[in-house]
Every structure is written in structure tokens, then in C-alpha cells.
Amino acid sequence: VSTQSTWGPLNGLLRYYNTKWELAESVLVVQRTKLFIEEPKQRRNKDMDQLQEGITKFDPSKPLPVDADLPGAGQFYCLVCGRHFINEDNLKRHLTTKTHKQMTKKVKEPQYSQKEADAAAGMGAPVNSSKTK
């Protein structure tokens, strides 16, 4: 199958995979005459340090702000997982799940400091040893 006459500027960038033409980076998919961009499969969750910071800053005496764009108007929120739920029943059900319990264990672990990160990357302070002059 020749792509030069049909696709013009996409020549060389397309590959035939699983009965459809795809761009090398899998960003653009061509199926017969339709041309569209693939959307990301899953939304990105908060990082562990963001969740831990949110837990330390949370004040249970203040009510959660009402936001019509969030599920359940933002009133049913799991601090550990960083997820909003549409009602209290779904939140209670979530609190009993395996994923929530795993996240609870991860959040309880101490946060890494910048000093620890630099040391792990080999950028820590030099260690004085007897071998160096």
C-alpha cells in the first residue's frame, strides 16, 4: 500500500498497524477517511508529596468549598487519594477498597527531603576519606 499519493505530507511518518494507519508517535490516527487526535487514556493523579502536603494543611473545622464543576459539588473528597465522589455512599465504599488502603500506607511514609534526593543522585557533599589527598 502506497502512502505517497494519498497522504502527501504524512509520507514516511505513517505505519500500518492492526488494520489502521498510525503516526509514529501514536498521536495521530488515520482510519479510512477519518483523521483525529487520540486523547490521553487516563487523567493524571496527584503526586505523593502533593497528597501529603494537602493532608497536613487540611483543617477539618472548615467546610469544603462548593464547586459545581467537581463531582458532588466538591463536598465528598478523599484526602488520601485526592479524589472527589458524587455522594457520601460512594465515598464510604471507596474508604473500604484495596486501593485506598494501599494509598493510606504510602501516604504514611515520610517525605523525602531535597538533601536525600541529591544524595541518591550522587550530588551530595563529598565524603572525606583516607584514600584522597
JSON list of C-alpha atoms in Angstrom, two decimals:
[
{"chain": "A", "resi": 1, "resn": "VAL", "atom": "CA", "xyz": [0.00, 0.00, 0.00]},
{"chain": "A", "resi": 2, "resn": "SER", "atom": "CA", "xyz": [1.49, 3.32, -1.04]},
{"chain": "A", "resi": 3, "resn": "THR", "atom": "CA", "xyz": [1.10, 6.38, 1.22]},
{"chain": "A", "resi": 4, "resn": "GLN", "atom": "CA", "xyz": [2.81, 8.90, -1.04]},
{"chain": "A", "resi": 5, "resn": "SER", "atom": "CA", "xyz": [-0.02, 9.72, -3.40]},
{"chain": "A", "resi": 6, "resn": "THR", "atom": "CA", "xyz": [-2.81, 9.61, -0.78]},
{"chain": "A", "resi": 7, "resn": "TRP", "atom": "CA", "xyz": [-1.32, 11.24, 2.31]},
{"chain": "A", "resi": 8, "resn": "GLY", "atom": "CA", "xyz": [1.23, 13.74, 0.95]},
{"chain": "A", "resi": 9, "resn": "PRO", "atom": "CA", "xyz": [2.98, 15.41, 3.92]},
{"chain": "A", "resi": 10, "resn": "LEU", "atom": "CA", "xyz": [2.41, 12.38, 6.15]},
{"chain": "A", "resi": 11, "resn": "ASN", "atom": "CA", "xyz": [4.50, 10.19, 3.84]},
{"chain": "A", "resi": 12, "resn": "GLY", "atom": "CA", "xyz": [7.09, 8.24, 5.83]},
{"chain": "A", "resi": 13, "resn": "LEU", "atom": "CA", "xyz": [5.53, 9.12, 9.18]},
{"chain": "A", "resi": 14, "resn": "LEU", "atom": "CA", "xyz": [2.67, 6.65, 8.99]},
{"chain": "A", "resi": 15, "resn": "ARG", "atom": "CA", "xyz": [2.84, 2.93, 9.70]},
{"chain": "A", "resi": 16, "resn": "TYR", "atom": "CA", "xyz": [0.19, 0.29, 9.13]},
{"chain": "A", "resi": 17, "resn": "TYR", "atom": "CA", "xyz": [-0.70, -1.34, 12.47]},
{"chain": "A", "resi": 18, "resn": "ASN", "atom": "CA", "xyz": [-3.66, -3.51, 13.39]},
{"chain": "A", "resi": 19, "resn": "THR", "atom": "CA", "xyz": [-5.74, -2.61, 10.32]},
{"chain": "A", "resi": 20, "resn": "LYS", "atom": "CA", "xyz": [-5.23, 1.15, 10.63]},
{"chain": "A", "resi": 21, "resn": "TRP", "atom": "CA", "xyz": [-2.66, 3.78, 9.75]},
{"chain": "A", "resi": 22, "resn": "GLU", "atom": "CA", "xyz": [-0.89, 5.40, 12.73]},
{"chain": "A", "resi": 23, "resn": "LEU", "atom": "CA", "xyz": [1.62, 8.18, 13.13]},
{"chain": "A", "resi": 24, "resn": "ALA", "atom": "CA", "xyz": [4.94, 7.05, 14.59]},
{"chain": "A", "resi": 25, "resn": "GLU", "atom": "CA", "xyz": [4.30, 8.75, 17.97]},
{"chain": "A", "resi": 26, "resn": "SER", "atom": "CA", "xyz": [0.72, 7.39, 18.13]},
{"chain": "A", "resi": 27, "resn": "VAL", "atom": "CA", "xyz": [-0.65, 10.91, 18.44]},
{"chain": "A", "resi": 28, "resn": "LEU", "atom": "CA", "xyz": [-2.47, 10.95, 15.15]},
{"chain": "A", "resi": 29, "resn": "VAL", "atom": "CA", "xyz": [-4.60, 8.05, 13.92]},
{"chain": "A", "resi": 30, "resn": "VAL", "atom": "CA", "xyz": [-6.00, 7.72, 10.41]},
{"chain": "A", "resi": 31, "resn": "GLN", "atom": "CA", "xyz": [-8.84, 5.28, 9.88]},
{"chain": "A", "resi": 32, "resn": "ARG", "atom": "CA", "xyz": [-10.05, 5.10, 6.30]},
{"chain": "A", "resi": 33, "resn": "THR", "atom": "CA", "xyz": [-11.16, 8.71, 5.65]},
{"chain": "A", "resi": 34, "resn": "LYS", "atom": "CA", "xyz": [-11.38, 9.94, 9.28]},
{"chain": "A", "resi": 35, "resn": "LEU", "atom": "CA", "xyz": [-8.50, 11.89, 10.79]},
{"chain": "A", "resi": 36, "resn": "PHE", "atom": "CA", "xyz": [-8.49, 12.54, 14.55]},
{"chain": "A", "resi": 37, "resn": "ILE", "atom": "CA", "xyz": [-6.17, 13.02, 17.52]},
{"chain": "A", "resi": 38, "resn": "GLU", "atom": "CA", "xyz": [-6.14, 10.43, 20.29]},
{"chain": "A", "resi": 39, "resn": "GLU", "atom": "CA", "xyz": [-6.97, 11.71, 23.78]},
{"chain": "A", "resi": 40, "resn": "PRO", "atom": "CA", "xyz": [-4.99, 10.59, 26.84]},
{"chain": "A", "resi": 41, "resn": "LYS", "atom": "CA", "xyz": [-6.40, 7.38, 28.28]},
{"chain": "A", "resi": 42, "resn": "GLN", "atom": "CA", "xyz": [-6.34, 8.37, 31.95]},
{"chain": "A", "resi": 43, "resn": "ARG", "atom": "CA", "xyz": [-6.12, 11.60, 33.92]},
{"chain": "A", "resi": 44, "resn": "ARG", "atom": "CA", "xyz": [-3.02, 12.23, 35.97]},
{"chain": "A", "resi": 45, "resn": "ASN", "atom": "CA", "xyz": [-3.31, 11.79, 39.73]},
{"chain": "A", "resi": 46, "resn": "LYS", "atom": "CA", "xyz": [-1.60, 13.97, 42.30]},
{"chain": "A", "resi": 47, "resn": "ASP", "atom": "CA", "xyz": [1.94, 13.09, 43.32]},
{"chain": "A", "resi": 48, "resn": "MET", "atom": "CA", "xyz": [2.60, 11.64, 46.78]},
{"chain": "A", "resi": 49, "resn": "ASP", "atom": "CA", "xyz": [4.22, 14.82, 48.11]},
{"chain": "A", "resi": 50, "resn": "GLN", "atom": "CA", "xyz": [1.20, 16.87, 46.99]},
{"chain": "A", "resi": 51, "resn": "LEU", "atom": "CA", "xyz": [-1.16, 14.49, 48.80]},
{"chain": "A", "resi": 52, "resn": "GLN", "atom": "CA", "xyz": [0.94, 14.57, 51.98]},
{"chain": "A", "resi": 53, "resn": "GLU", "atom": "CA", "xyz": [1.08, 18.37, 51.88]},
{"chain": "A", "resi": 54, "resn": "GLY", "atom": "CA", "xyz": [-2.70, 18.54, 51.40]},
{"chain": "A", "resi": 55, "resn": "ILE", "atom": "CA", "xyz": [-3.26, 16.31, 54.44]},
{"chain": "A", "resi": 56, "resn": "THR", "atom": "CA", "xyz": [-1.03, 18.46, 56.66]},
{"chain": "A", "resi": 57, "resn": "LYS", "atom": "CA", "xyz": [-2.73, 21.69, 55.51]},
{"chain": "A", "resi": 58, "resn": "PHE", "atom": "CA", "xyz": [-6.29, 20.31, 55.83]},
{"chain": "A", "resi": 59, "resn": "ASP", "atom": "CA", "xyz": [-8.40, 21.94, 58.54]},
{"chain": "A", "resi": 60, "resn": "PRO", "atom": "CA", "xyz": [-11.40, 19.75, 59.48]},
{"chain": "A", "resi": 61, "resn": "SER", "atom": "CA", "xyz": [-13.15, 22.66, 61.21]},
{"chain": "A", "resi": 62, "resn": "LYS", "atom": "CA", "xyz": [-13.59, 24.48, 57.86]},
{"chain": "A", "resi": 63, "resn": "PRO", "atom": "CA", "xyz": [-16.19, 23.17, 55.40]},
{"chain": "A", "resi": 64, "resn": "LEU", "atom": "CA", "xyz": [-15.06, 22.19, 51.91]},
{"chain": "A", "resi": 65, "resn": "PRO", "atom": "CA", "xyz": [-15.70, 24.90, 49.29]},
{"chain": "A", "resi": 66, "resn": "VAL", "atom": "CA", "xyz": [-18.63, 24.27, 46.94]},
{"chain": "A", "resi": 67, "resn": "ASP", "atom": "CA", "xyz": [-17.54, 23.85, 43.33]},
{"chain": "A", "resi": 68, "resn": "ALA", "atom": "CA", "xyz": [-20.20, 22.99, 40.76]},
{"chain": "A", "resi": 69, "resn": "ASP", "atom": "CA", "xyz": [-17.59, 21.66, 38.31]},
{"chain": "A", "resi": 70, "resn": "LEU", "atom": "CA", "xyz": [-16.46, 18.87, 40.64]},
{"chain": "A", "resi": 71, "resn": "PRO", "atom": "CA", "xyz": [-18.39, 15.64, 41.33]},
{"chain": "A", "resi": 72, "resn": "GLY", "atom": "CA", "xyz": [-20.77, 16.07, 44.26]},
{"chain": "A", "resi": 73, "resn": "ALA", "atom": "CA", "xyz": [-20.07, 19.83, 44.19]},
{"chain": "A", "resi": 74, "resn": "GLY", "atom": "CA", "xyz": [-16.68, 19.07, 45.80]},
{"chain": "A", "resi": 75, "resn": "GLN", "atom": "CA", "xyz": [-18.22, 18.05, 49.13]},
{"chain": "A", "resi": 76, "resn": "PHE", "atom": "CA", "xyz": [-17.16, 14.38, 49.17]},
{"chain": "A", "resi": 77, "resn": "TYR", "atom": "CA", "xyz": [-13.36, 14.31, 48.92]},
{"chain": "A", "resi": 78, "resn": "CYS", "atom": "CA", "xyz": [-10.84, 11.63, 49.88]},
{"chain": "A", "resi": 79, "resn": "LEU", "atom": "CA", "xyz": [-7.72, 13.37, 51.21]},
{"chain": "A", "resi": 80, "resn": "VAL", "atom": "CA", "xyz": [-5.55, 10.28, 50.97]},
{"chain": "A", "resi": 81, "resn": "CYS", "atom": "CA", "xyz": [-6.28, 9.54, 47.29]},
{"chain": "A", "resi": 82, "resn": "GLY", "atom": "CA", "xyz": [-7.08, 13.05, 46.10]},
{"chain": "A", "resi": 83, "resn": "ARG", "atom": "CA", "xyz": [-10.42, 12.03, 44.54]},
{"chain": "A", "resi": 84, "resn": "HIS", "atom": "CA", "xyz": [-13.88, 13.59, 44.57]},
{"chain": "A", "resi": 85, "resn": "PHE", "atom": "CA", "xyz": [-17.05, 11.47, 44.76]},
{"chain": "A", "resi": 86, "resn": "ILE", "atom": "CA", "xyz": [-20.65, 12.20, 43.81]},
{"chain": "A", "resi": 87, "resn": "ASN", "atom": "CA", "xyz": [-22.19, 11.23, 47.16]},
{"chain": "A", "resi": 88, "resn": "GLU", "atom": "CA", "xyz": [-21.37, 10.03, 50.66]},
{"chain": "A", "resi": 89, "resn": "ASP", "atom": "CA", "xyz": [-22.20, 6.39, 49.87]},
{"chain": "A", "resi": 90, "resn": "ASN", "atom": "CA", "xyz": [-19.58, 6.25, 47.12]},
{"chain": "A", "resi": 91, "resn": "LEU", "atom": "CA", "xyz": [-17.02, 7.87, 49.43]},
{"chain": "A", "resi": 92, "resn": "LYS", "atom": "CA", "xyz": [-17.74, 5.31, 52.19]},
{"chain": "A", "resi": 93, "resn": "ARG", "atom": "CA", "xyz": [-17.46, 2.46, 49.68]},
{"chain": "A", "resi": 94, "resn": "HIS", "atom": "CA", "xyz": [-14.15, 3.90, 48.45]},
{"chain": "A", "resi": 95, "resn": "LEU", "atom": "CA", "xyz": [-12.76, 4.00, 52.01]},
{"chain": "A", "resi": 96, "resn": "THR", "atom": "CA", "xyz": [-13.08, 0.20, 52.21]},
{"chain": "A", "resi": 97, "resn": "THR", "atom": "CA", "xyz": [-11.30, -0.55, 48.91]},
{"chain": "A", "resi": 98, "resn": "LYS", "atom": "CA", "xyz": [-7.86, -2.07, 48.49]},
{"chain": "A", "resi": 99, "resn": "THR", "atom": "CA", "xyz": [-6.53, 0.92, 46.52]},
{"chain": "A", "resi": 100, "resn": "HIS", "atom": "CA", "xyz": [-7.47, 3.35, 49.30]},
{"chain": "A", "resi": 101, "resn": "LYS", "atom": "CA", "xyz": [-5.79, 1.18, 51.92]},
{"chain": "A", "resi": 102, "resn": "GLN", "atom": "CA", "xyz": [-2.62, 0.95, 49.80]},
{"chain": "A", "resi": 103, "resn": "MET", "atom": "CA", "xyz": [-2.57, 4.72, 49.33]},
{"chain": "A", "resi": 104, "resn": "THR", "atom": "CA", "xyz": [-3.00, 5.19, 53.09]},
{"chain": "A", "resi": 105, "resn": "LYS", "atom": "CA", "xyz": [0.15, 3.14, 53.70]},
{"chain": "A", "resi": 106, "resn": "LYS", "atom": "CA", "xyz": [2.08, 5.10, 51.07]},
{"chain": "A", "resi": 107, "resn": "VAL", "atom": "CA", "xyz": [1.00, 8.48, 52.46]},
{"chain": "A", "resi": 108, "resn": "LYS", "atom": "CA", "xyz": [2.11, 7.50, 55.98]},
{"chain": "A", "resi": 109, "resn": "GLU", "atom": "CA", "xyz": [5.70, 7.05, 54.78]},
{"chain": "A", "resi": 110, "resn": "PRO", "atom": "CA", "xyz": [7.94, 10.07, 55.50]},
{"chain": "A", "resi": 111, "resn": "GLN", "atom": "CA", "xyz": [8.54, 12.56, 52.70]},
{"chain": "A", "resi": 112, "resn": "TYR", "atom": "CA", "xyz": [11.93, 12.67, 51.05]},
{"chain": "A", "resi": 113, "resn": "SER", "atom": "CA", "xyz": [13.90, 15.87, 51.54]},
{"chain": "A", "resi": 114, "resn": "GLN", "atom": "CA", "xyz": [15.90, 17.62, 48.84]},
{"chain": "A", "resi": 115, "resn": "LYS", "atom": "CA", "xyz": [19.09, 16.59, 50.64]},
{"chain": "A", "resi": 116, "resn": "GLU", "atom": "CA", "xyz": [18.14, 12.90, 50.39]},
{"chain": "A", "resi": 117, "resn": "ALA", "atom": "CA", "xyz": [17.26, 13.30, 46.71]},
{"chain": "A", "resi": 118, "resn": "ASP", "atom": "CA", "xyz": [20.63, 14.92, 45.95]},
{"chain": "A", "resi": 119, "resn": "ALA", "atom": "CA", "xyz": [22.48, 12.17, 47.83]},
{"chain": "A", "resi": 120, "resn": "ALA", "atom": "CA", "xyz": [20.62, 9.47, 45.87]},
{"chain": "A", "resi": 121, "resn": "ALA", "atom": "CA", "xyz": [21.54, 11.18, 42.60]},
{"chain": "A", "resi": 122, "resn": "GLY", "atom": "CA", "xyz": [25.20, 11.30, 43.57]},
{"chain": "A", "resi": 123, "resn": "MET", "atom": "CA", "xyz": [25.17, 15.05, 44.05]},
{"chain": "A", "resi": 124, "resn": "GLY", "atom": "CA", "xyz": [25.68, 15.02, 47.80]},
{"chain": "A", "resi": 125, "resn": "ALA", "atom": "CA", "xyz": [28.54, 16.61, 49.67]},
{"chain": "A", "resi": 126, "resn": "PRO", "atom": "CA", "xyz": [31.90, 14.90, 49.07]},
{"chain": "A", "resi": 127, "resn": "VAL", "atom": "CA", "xyz": [32.87, 12.32, 51.66]},
{"chain": "A", "resi": 128, "resn": "ASN", "atom": "CA", "xyz": [36.35, 12.77, 53.13]},
{"chain": "A", "resi": 129, "resn": "SER", "atom": "CA", "xyz": [38.27, 9.51, 53.03]},
{"chain": "A", "resi": 130, "resn": "SER", "atom": "CA", "xyz": [41.82, 8.47, 53.72]},
{"chain": "A", "resi": 131, "resn": "LYS", "atom": "CA", "xyz": [42.35, 7.50, 50.02]},
{"chain": "A", "resi": 132, "resn": "THR", "atom": "CA", "xyz": [42.09, 11.07, 48.73]},
{"chain": "A", "resi": 133, "resn": "LYS", "atom": "CA", "xyz": [45.00, 13.50, 49.11]}
]
